[in-house]
Coordinates of N, CA, C and O and ligand atoms in Angstrom, one line a residue:
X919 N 36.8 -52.8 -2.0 CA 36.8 -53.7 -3.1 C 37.7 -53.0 -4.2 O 38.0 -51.9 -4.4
X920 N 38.0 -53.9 -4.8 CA 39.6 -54.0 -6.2 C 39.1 -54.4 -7.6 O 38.7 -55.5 -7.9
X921 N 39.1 -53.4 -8.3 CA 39.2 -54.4 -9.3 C 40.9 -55.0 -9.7 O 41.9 -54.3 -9.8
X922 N 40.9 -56.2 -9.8 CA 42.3 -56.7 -9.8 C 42.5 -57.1 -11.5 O 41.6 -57.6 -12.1
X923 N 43.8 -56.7 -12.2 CA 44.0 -57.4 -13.5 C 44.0 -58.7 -13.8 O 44.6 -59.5 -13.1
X924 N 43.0 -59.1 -14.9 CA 43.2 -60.5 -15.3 C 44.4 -61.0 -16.3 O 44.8 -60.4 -17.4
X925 N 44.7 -61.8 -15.9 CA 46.3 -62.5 -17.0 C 45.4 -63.0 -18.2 O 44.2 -63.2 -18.1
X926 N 45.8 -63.1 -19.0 CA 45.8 -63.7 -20.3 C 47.1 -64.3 -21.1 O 48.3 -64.0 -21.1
X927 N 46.3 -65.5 -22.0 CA 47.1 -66.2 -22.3 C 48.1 -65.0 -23.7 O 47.7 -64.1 -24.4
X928 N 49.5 -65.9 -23.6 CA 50.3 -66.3 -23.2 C 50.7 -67.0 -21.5 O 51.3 -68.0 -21.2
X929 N 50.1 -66.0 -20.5 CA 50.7 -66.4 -19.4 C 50.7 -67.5 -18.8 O 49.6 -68.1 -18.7
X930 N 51.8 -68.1 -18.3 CA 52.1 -69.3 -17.9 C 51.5 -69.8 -16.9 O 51.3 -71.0 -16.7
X931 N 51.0 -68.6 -16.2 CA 50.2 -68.8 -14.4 C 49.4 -69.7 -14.7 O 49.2 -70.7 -14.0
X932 N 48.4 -69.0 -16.4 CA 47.2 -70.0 -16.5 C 47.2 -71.9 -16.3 O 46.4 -72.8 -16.5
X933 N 48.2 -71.8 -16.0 CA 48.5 -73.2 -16.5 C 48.8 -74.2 -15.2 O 49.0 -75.3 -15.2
X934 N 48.5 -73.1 -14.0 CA 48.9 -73.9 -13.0 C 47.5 -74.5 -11.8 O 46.4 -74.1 -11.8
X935 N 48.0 -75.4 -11.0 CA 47.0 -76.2 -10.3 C 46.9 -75.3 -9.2 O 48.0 -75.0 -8.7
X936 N 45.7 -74.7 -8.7 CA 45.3 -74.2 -7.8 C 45.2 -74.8 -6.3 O 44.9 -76.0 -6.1
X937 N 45.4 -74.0 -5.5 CA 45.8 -74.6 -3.8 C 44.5 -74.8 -3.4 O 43.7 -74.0 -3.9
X938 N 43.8 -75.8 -2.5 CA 43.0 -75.8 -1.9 C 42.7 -74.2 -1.4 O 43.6 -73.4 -1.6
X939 N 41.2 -73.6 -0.6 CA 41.5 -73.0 0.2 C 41.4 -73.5 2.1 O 40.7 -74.4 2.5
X940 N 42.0 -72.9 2.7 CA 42.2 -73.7 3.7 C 42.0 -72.9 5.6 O 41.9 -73.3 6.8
X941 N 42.0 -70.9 4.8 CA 41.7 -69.9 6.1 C 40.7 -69.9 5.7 O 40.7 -69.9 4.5
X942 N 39.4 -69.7 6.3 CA 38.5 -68.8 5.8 C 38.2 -67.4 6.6 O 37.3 -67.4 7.4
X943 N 39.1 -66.2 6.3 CA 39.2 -65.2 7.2 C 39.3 -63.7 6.2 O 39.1 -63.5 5.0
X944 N 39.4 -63.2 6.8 CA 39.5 -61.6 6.5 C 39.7 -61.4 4.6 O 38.9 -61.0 3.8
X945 N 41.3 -61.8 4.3 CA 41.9 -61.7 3.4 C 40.4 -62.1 2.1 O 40.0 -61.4 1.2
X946 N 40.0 -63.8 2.9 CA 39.2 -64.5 1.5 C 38.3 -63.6 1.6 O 37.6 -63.7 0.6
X947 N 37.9 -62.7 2.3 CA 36.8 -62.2 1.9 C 37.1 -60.8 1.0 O 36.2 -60.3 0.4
X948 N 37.9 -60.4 1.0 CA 38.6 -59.4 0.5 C 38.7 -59.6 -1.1 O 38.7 -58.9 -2.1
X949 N 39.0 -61.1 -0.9 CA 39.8 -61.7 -2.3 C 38.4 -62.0 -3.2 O 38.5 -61.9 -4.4
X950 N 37.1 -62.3 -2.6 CA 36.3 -63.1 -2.7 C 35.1 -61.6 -3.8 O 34.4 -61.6 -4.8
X951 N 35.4 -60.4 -2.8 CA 34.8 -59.1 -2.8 C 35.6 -58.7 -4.4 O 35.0 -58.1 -5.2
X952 N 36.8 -59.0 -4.6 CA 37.4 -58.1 -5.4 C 37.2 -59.4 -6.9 O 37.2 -58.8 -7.9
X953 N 37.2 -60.0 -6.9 CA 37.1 -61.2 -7.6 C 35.7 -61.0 -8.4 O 35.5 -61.2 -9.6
X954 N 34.8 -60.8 -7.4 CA 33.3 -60.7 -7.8 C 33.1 -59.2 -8.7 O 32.5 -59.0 -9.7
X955 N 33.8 -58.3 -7.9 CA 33.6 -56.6 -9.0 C 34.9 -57.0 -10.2 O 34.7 -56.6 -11.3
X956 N 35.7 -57.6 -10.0 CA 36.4 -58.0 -11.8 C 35.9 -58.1 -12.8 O 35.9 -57.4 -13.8
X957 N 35.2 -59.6 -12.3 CA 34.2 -60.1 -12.5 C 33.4 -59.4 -13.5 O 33.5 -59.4 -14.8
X958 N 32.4 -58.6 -12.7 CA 31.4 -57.8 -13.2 C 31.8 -56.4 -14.0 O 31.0 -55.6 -14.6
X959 N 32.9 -56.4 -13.9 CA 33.6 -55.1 -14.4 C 34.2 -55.4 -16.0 O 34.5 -54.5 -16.7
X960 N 34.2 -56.6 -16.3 CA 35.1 -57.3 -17.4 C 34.1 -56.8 -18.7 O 34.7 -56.1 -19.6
X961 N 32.8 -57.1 -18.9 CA 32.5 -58.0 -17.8 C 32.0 -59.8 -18.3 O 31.8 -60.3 -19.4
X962 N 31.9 -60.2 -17.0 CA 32.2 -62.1 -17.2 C 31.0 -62.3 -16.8 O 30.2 -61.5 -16.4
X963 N 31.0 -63.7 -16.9 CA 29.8 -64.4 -15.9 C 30.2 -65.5 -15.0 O 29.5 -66.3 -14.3
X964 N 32.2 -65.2 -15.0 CA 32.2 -66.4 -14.2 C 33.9 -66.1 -14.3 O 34.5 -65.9 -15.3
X965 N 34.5 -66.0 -12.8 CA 36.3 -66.1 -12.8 C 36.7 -66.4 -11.9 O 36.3 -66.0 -10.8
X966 N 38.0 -67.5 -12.1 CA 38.3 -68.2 -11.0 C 39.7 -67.3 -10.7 O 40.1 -66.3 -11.3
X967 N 40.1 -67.8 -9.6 CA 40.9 -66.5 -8.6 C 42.7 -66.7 -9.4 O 43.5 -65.8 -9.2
X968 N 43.3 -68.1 -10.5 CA 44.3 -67.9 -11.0 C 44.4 -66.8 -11.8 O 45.5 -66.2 -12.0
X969 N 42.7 -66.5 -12.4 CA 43.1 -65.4 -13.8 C 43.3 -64.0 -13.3 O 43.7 -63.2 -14.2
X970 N 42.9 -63.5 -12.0 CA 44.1 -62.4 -11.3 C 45.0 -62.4 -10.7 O 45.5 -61.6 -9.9
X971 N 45.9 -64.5 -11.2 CA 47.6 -64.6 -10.9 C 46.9 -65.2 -9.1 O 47.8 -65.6 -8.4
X972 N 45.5 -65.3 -8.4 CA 46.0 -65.9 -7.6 C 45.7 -67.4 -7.6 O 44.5 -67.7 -7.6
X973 N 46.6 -68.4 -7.5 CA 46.9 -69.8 -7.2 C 45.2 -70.9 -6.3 O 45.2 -72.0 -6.0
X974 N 44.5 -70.4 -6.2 CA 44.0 -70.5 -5.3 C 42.4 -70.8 -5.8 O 41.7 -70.0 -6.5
X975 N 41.9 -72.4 -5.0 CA 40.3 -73.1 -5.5 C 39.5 -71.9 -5.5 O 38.7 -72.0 -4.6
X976 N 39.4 -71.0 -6.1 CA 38.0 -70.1 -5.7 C 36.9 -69.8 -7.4 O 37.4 -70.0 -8.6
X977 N 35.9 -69.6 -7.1 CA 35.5 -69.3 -8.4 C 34.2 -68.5 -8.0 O 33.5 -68.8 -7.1
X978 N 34.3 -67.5 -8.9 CA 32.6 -66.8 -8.9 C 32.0 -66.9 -9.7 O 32.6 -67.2 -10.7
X979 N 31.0 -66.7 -9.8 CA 30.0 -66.8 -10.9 C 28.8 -65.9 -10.6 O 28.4 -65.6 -9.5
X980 N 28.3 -65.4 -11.9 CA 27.1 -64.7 -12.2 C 25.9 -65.2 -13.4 O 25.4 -64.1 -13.8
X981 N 25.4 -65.9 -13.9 CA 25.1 -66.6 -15.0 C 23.7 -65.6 -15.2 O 22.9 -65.6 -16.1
X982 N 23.7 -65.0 -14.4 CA 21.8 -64.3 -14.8 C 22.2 -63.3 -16.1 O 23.4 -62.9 -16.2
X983 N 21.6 -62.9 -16.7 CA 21.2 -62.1 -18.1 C 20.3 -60.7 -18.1 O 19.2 -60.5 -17.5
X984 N 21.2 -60.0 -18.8 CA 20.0 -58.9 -19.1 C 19.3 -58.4 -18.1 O 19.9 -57.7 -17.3
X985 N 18.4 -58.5 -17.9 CA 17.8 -57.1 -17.3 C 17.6 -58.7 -15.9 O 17.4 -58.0 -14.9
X986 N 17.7 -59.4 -15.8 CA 17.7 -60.2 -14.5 C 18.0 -59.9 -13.6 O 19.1 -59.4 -13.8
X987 N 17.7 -59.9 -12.0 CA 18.7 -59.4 -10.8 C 19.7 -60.4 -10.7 O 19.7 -61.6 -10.9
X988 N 20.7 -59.4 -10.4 CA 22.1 -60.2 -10.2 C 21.7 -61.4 -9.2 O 20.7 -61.5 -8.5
X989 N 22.6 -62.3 -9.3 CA 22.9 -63.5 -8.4 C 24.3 -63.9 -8.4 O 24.8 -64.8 -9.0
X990 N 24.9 -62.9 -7.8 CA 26.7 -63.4 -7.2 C 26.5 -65.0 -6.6 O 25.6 -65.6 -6.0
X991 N 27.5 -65.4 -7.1 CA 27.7 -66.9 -6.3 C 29.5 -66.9 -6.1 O 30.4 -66.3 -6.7
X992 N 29.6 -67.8 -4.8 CA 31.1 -68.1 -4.9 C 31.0 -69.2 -4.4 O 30.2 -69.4 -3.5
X993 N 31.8 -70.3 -4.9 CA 32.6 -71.5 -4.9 C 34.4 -71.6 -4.6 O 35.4 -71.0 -5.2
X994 N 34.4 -72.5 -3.5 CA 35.1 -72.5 -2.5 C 35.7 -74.0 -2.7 O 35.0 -75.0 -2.4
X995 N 37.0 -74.1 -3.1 CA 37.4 -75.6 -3.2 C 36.1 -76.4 -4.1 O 35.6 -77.5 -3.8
X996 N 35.6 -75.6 -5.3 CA 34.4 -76.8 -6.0 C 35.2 -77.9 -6.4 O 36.4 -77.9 -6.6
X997 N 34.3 -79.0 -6.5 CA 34.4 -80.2 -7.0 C 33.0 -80.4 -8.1 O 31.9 -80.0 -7.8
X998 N 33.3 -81.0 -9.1 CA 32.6 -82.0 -9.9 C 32.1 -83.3 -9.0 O 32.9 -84.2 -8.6
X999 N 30.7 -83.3 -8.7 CA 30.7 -85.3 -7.9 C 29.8 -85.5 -9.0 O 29.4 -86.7 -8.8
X1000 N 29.3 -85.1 -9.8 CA 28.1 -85.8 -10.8 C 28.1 -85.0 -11.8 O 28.0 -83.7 -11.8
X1001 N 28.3 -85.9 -13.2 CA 28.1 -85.4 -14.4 C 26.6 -85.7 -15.4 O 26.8 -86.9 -15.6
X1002 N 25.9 -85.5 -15.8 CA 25.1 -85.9 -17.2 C 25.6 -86.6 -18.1 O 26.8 -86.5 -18.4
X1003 N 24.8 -87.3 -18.6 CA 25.1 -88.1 -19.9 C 24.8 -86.8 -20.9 O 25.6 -86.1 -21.4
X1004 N 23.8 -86.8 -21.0 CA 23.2 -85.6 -21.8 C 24.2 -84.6 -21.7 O 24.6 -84.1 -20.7
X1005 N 24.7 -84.1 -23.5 CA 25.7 -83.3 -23.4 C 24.5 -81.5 -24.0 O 23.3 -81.3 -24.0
X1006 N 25.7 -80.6 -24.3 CA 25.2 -79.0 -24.3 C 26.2 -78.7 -24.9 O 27.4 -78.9 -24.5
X1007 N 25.7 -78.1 -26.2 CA 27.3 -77.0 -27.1 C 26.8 -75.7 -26.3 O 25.6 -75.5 -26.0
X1008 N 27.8 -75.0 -26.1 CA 27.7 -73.9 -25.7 C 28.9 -73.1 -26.7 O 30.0 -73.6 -27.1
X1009 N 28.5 -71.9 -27.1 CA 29.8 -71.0 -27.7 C 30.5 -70.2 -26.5 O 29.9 -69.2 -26.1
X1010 N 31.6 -70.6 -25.8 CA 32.4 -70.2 -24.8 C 33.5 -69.5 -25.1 O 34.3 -69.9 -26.0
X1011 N 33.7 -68.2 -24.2 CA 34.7 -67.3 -24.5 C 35.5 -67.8 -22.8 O 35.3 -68.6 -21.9
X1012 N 36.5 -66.4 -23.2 CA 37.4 -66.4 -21.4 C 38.0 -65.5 -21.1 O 39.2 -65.6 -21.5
X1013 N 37.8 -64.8 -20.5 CA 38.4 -63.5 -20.2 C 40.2 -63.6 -20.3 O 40.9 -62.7 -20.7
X1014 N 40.5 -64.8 -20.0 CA 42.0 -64.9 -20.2 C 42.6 -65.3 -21.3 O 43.8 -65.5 -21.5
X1015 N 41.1 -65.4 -22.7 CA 41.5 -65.8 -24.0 C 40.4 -64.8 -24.7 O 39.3 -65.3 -25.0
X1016 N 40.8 -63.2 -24.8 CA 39.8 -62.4 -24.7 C 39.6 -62.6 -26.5 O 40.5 -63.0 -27.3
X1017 N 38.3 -62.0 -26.9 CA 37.7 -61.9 -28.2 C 38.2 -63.1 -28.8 O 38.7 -63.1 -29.9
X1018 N 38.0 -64.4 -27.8 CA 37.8 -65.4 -29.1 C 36.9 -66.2 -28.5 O 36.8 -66.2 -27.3
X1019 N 36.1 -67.0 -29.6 CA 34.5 -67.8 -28.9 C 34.5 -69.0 -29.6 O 35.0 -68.8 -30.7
X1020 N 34.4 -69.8 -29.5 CA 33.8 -71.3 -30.2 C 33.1 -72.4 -29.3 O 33.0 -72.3 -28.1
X1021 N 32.6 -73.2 -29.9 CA 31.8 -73.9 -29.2 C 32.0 -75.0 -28.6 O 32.5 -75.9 -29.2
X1022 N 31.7 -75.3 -27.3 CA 32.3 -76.6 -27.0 C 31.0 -77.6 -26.0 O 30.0 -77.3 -25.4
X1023 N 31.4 -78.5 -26.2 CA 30.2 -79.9 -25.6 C 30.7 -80.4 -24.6 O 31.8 -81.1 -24.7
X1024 N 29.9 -80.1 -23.4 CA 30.2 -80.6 -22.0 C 28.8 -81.0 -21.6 O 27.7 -80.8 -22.2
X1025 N 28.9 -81.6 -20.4 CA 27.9 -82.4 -19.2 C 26.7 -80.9 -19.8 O 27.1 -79.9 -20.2
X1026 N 25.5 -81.2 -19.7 CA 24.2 -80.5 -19.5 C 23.9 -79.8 -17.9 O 23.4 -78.8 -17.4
X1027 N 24.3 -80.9 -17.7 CA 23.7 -80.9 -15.6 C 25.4 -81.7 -15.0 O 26.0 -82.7 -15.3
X1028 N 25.4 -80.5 -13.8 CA 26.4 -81.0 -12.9 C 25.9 -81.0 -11.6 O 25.1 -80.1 -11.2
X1029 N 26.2 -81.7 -11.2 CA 26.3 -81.3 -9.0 C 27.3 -81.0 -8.8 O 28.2 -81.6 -9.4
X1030 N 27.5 -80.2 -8.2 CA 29.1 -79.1 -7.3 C 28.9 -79.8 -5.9 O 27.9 -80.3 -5.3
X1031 N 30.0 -79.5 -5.6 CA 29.8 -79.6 -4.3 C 31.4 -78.3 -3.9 O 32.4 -78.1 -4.5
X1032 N 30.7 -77.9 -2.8 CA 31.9 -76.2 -2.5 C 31.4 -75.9 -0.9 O 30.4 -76.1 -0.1
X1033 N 32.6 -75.2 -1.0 CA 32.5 -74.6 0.4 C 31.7 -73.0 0.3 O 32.5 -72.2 -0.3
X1034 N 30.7 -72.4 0.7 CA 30.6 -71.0 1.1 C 31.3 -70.4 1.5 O 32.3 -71.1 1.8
X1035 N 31.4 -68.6 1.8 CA 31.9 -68.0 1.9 C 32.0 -68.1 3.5 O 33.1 -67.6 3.7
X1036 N 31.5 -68.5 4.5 CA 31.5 -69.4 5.5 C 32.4 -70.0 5.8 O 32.9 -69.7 6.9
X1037 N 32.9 -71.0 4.8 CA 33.4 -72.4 4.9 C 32.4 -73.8 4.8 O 32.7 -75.0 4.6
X1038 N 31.0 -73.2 5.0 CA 30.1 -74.5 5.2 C 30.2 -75.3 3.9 O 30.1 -74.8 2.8
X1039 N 30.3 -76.5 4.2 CA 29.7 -77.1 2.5 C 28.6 -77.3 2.5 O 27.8 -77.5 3.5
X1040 N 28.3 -77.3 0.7 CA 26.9 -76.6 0.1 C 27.2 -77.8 -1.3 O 28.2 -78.4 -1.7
X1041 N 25.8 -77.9 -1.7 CA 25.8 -79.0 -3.1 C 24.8 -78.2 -4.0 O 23.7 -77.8 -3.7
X1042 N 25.4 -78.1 -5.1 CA 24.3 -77.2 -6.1 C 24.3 -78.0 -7.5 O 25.3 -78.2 -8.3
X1043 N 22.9 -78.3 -7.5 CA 22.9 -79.2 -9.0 C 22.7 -77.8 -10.4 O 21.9 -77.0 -10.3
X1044 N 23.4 -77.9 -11.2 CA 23.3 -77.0 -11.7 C 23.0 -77.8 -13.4 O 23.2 -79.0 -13.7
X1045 N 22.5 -76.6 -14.4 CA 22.0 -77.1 -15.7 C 22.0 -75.7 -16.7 O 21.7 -74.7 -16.1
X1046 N 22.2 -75.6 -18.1 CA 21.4 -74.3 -18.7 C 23.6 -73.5 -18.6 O 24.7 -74.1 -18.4
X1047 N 23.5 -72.2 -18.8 CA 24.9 -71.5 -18.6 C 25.3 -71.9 -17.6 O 26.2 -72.8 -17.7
X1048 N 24.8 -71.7 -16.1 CA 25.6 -71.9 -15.1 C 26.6 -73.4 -15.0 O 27.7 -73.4 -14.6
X1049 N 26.0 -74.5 -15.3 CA 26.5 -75.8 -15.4 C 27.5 -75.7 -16.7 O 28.0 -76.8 -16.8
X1050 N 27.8 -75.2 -17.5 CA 28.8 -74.7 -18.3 C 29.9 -73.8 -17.6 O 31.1 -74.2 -17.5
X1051 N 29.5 -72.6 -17.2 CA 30.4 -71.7 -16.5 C 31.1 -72.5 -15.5 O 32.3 -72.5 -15.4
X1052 N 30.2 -73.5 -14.6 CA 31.1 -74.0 -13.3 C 32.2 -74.9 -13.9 O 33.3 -75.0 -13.5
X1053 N 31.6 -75.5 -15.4 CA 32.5 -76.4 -15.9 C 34.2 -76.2 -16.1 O 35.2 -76.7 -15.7
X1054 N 33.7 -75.0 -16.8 CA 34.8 -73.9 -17.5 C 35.7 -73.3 -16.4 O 36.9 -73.6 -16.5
X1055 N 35.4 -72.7 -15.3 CA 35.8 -72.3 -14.1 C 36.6 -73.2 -13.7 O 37.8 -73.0 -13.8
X1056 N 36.1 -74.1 -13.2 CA 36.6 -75.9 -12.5 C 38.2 -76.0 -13.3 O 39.3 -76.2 -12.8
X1057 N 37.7 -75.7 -14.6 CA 38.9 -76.6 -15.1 C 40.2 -75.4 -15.2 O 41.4 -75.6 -15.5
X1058 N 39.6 -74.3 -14.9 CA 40.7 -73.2 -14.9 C 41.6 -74.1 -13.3 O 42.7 -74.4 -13.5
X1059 N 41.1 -74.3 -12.5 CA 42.0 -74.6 -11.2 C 42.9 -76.0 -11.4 O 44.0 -76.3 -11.1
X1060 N 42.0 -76.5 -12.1 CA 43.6 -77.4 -12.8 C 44.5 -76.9 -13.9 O 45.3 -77.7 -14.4
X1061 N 44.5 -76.0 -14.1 CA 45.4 -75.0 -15.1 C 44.6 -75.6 -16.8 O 45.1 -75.7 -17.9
X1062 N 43.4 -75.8 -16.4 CA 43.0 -75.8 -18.3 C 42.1 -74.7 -18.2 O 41.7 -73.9 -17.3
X1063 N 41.8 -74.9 -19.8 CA 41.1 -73.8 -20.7 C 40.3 -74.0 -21.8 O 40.6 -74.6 -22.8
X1064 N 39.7 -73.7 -21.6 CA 38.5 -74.3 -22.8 C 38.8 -74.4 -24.3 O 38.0 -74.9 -25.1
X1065 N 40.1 -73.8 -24.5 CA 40.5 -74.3 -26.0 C 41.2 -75.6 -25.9 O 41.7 -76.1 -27.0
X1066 N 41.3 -76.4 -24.7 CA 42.1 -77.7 -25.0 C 40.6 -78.6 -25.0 O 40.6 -79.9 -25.0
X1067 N 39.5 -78.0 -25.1 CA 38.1 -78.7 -25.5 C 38.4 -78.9 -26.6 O 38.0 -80.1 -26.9
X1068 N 39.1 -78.4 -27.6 CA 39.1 -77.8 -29.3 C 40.1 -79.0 -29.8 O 40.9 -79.7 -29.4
X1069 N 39.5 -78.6 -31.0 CA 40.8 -79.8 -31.9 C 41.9 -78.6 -32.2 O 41.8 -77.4 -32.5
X1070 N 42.9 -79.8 -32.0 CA 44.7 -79.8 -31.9 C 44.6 -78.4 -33.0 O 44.9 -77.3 -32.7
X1071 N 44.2 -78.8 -34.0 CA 44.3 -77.4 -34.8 C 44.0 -76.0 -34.7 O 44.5 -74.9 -35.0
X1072 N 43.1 -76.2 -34.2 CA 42.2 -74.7 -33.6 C 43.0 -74.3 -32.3 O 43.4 -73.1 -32.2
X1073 N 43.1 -74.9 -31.6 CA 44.3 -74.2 -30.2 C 45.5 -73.8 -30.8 O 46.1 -72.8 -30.5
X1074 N 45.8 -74.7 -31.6 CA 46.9 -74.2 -32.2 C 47.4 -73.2 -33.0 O 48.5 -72.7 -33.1
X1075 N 46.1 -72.9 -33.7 CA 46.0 -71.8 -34.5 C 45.9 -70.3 -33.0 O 46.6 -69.4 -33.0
X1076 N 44.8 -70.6 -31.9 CA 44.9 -69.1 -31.2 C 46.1 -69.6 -30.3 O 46.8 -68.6 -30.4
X1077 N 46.6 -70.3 -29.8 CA 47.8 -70.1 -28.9 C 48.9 -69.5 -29.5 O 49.8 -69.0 -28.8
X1078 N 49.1 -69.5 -30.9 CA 50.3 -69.0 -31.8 C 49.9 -67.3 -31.7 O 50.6 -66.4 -31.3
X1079 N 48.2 -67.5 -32.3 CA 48.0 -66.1 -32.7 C 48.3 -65.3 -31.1 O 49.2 -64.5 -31.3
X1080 N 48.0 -65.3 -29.7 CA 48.0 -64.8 -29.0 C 49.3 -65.2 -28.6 O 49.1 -65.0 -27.4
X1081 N 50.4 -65.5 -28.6 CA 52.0 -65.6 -28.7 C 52.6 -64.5 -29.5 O 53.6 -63.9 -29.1
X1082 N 51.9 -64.3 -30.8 CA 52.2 -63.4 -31.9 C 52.3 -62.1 -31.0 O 53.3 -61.4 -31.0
X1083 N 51.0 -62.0 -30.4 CA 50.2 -60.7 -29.8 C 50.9 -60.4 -28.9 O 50.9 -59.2 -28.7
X1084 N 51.7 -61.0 -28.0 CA 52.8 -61.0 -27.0 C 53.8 -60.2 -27.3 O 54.1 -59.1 -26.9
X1085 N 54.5 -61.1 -28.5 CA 55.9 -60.8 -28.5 C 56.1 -59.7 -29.3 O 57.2 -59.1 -29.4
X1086 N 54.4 -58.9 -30.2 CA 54.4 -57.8 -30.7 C 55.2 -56.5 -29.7 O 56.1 -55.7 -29.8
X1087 N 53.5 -57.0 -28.2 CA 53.9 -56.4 -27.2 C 54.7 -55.8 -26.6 O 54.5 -54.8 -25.9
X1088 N 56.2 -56.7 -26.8 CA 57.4 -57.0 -26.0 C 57.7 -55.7 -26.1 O 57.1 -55.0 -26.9
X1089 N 58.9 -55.3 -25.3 CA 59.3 -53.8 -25.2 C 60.8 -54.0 -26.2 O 61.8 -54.7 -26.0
X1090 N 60.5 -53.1 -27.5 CA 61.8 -52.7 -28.4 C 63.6 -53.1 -27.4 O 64.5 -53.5 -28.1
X1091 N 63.8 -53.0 -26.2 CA 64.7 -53.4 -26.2 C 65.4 -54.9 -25.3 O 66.4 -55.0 -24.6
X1092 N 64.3 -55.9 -25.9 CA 64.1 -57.2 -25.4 C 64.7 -58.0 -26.5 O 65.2 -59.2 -26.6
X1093 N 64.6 -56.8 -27.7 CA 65.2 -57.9 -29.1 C 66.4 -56.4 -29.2 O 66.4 -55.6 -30.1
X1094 N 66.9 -56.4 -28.6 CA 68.5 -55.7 -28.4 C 69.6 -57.0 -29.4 O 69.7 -58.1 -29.0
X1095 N 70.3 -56.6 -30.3 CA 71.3 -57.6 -30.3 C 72.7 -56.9 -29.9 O 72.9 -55.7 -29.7
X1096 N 73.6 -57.9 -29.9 CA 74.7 -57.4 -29.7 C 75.8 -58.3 -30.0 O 77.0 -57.9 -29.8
Ligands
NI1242 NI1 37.9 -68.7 -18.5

């Protein structure tokens, strides 16, 4: 097992639609193992496989707390098939939009539906963190992020500030003139 780097925004990757998965062999389990110590190494409660740059439906999750025994989970091509009426503010961070948190209102209760580490499919009604994390996860594989939950102002205010934080970054001879 790996721990692999997670991208953060600025990066563009975040932004992209993730591939079904479609082997279930050697590699996903590799990808699946290293994904999960990131994960736990960050540490998160929940990362889908774009935010270490790979393209690809996967998501893990851990939602247990504190002194609780772990419960690794992975999701495999998840789907959303059932939402709640009943909504849940949650204060939500992202490892790919690190030290910033706000609150956002999503479904209370979901059903997933995913493939195991197997490939078998599996249905998990979920409620409480976890049914937030899957939310958040989910929407990372279509290239979103929980700040486009946010009003126009407020994204716009951190997408600038972590652009700022970029181009601080940049290496002195990127602004060469000549
Ligand atoms: Ni995230």
């Amino acid at each position: 097992m790996a721990i692999r780097p997670i991208i953060t925004l600025p990066d563009p990757r975040l932004r992209l639609v993730s591939e079904p998965v479609a082997t279930f062999d050697g590699e996903l389990q590799l990808l699946l193992d290293d994904m999960l110590e990131t994960m736990y190494e960050a540490p998160g409660v929940g990362l889908a496989a774009i935010q270490i740059a790979v393209p690809k439906r996967i998501v893990v999750a851990d939602a247990t707390r504190g002194d609780e025994p772990k419960n690794p989970m992975f999701f495999i091509n998840p789907e959303i098939v059932w939402v709640s009426e009943e909504l849940f503010v949650y204060q939500e961070g992202c490892l790919s939009v690190p030290d910033y948190f706000e609150d956002v209102q999503r479904p209370a209760r979901v059903r997933v539906r995913y493939l195991d580490r197997t490939g078998a499919t599996q249905e998990i009604e979920a409620d409480g963190l976890l049914a937030t994390v899957l939310q958040h996860e989910i929407d990372h594989l279509e290239g979103g992020l929980f700040i486009d939950h946010l009003s126009r102002l407020k994204r716009e205010r951190v997408v600038k500030k972590f652009a700022k934080a970029a181009a601080r970054a940049a290496p002195v001879a990127d602004k060469v003139e000549a």
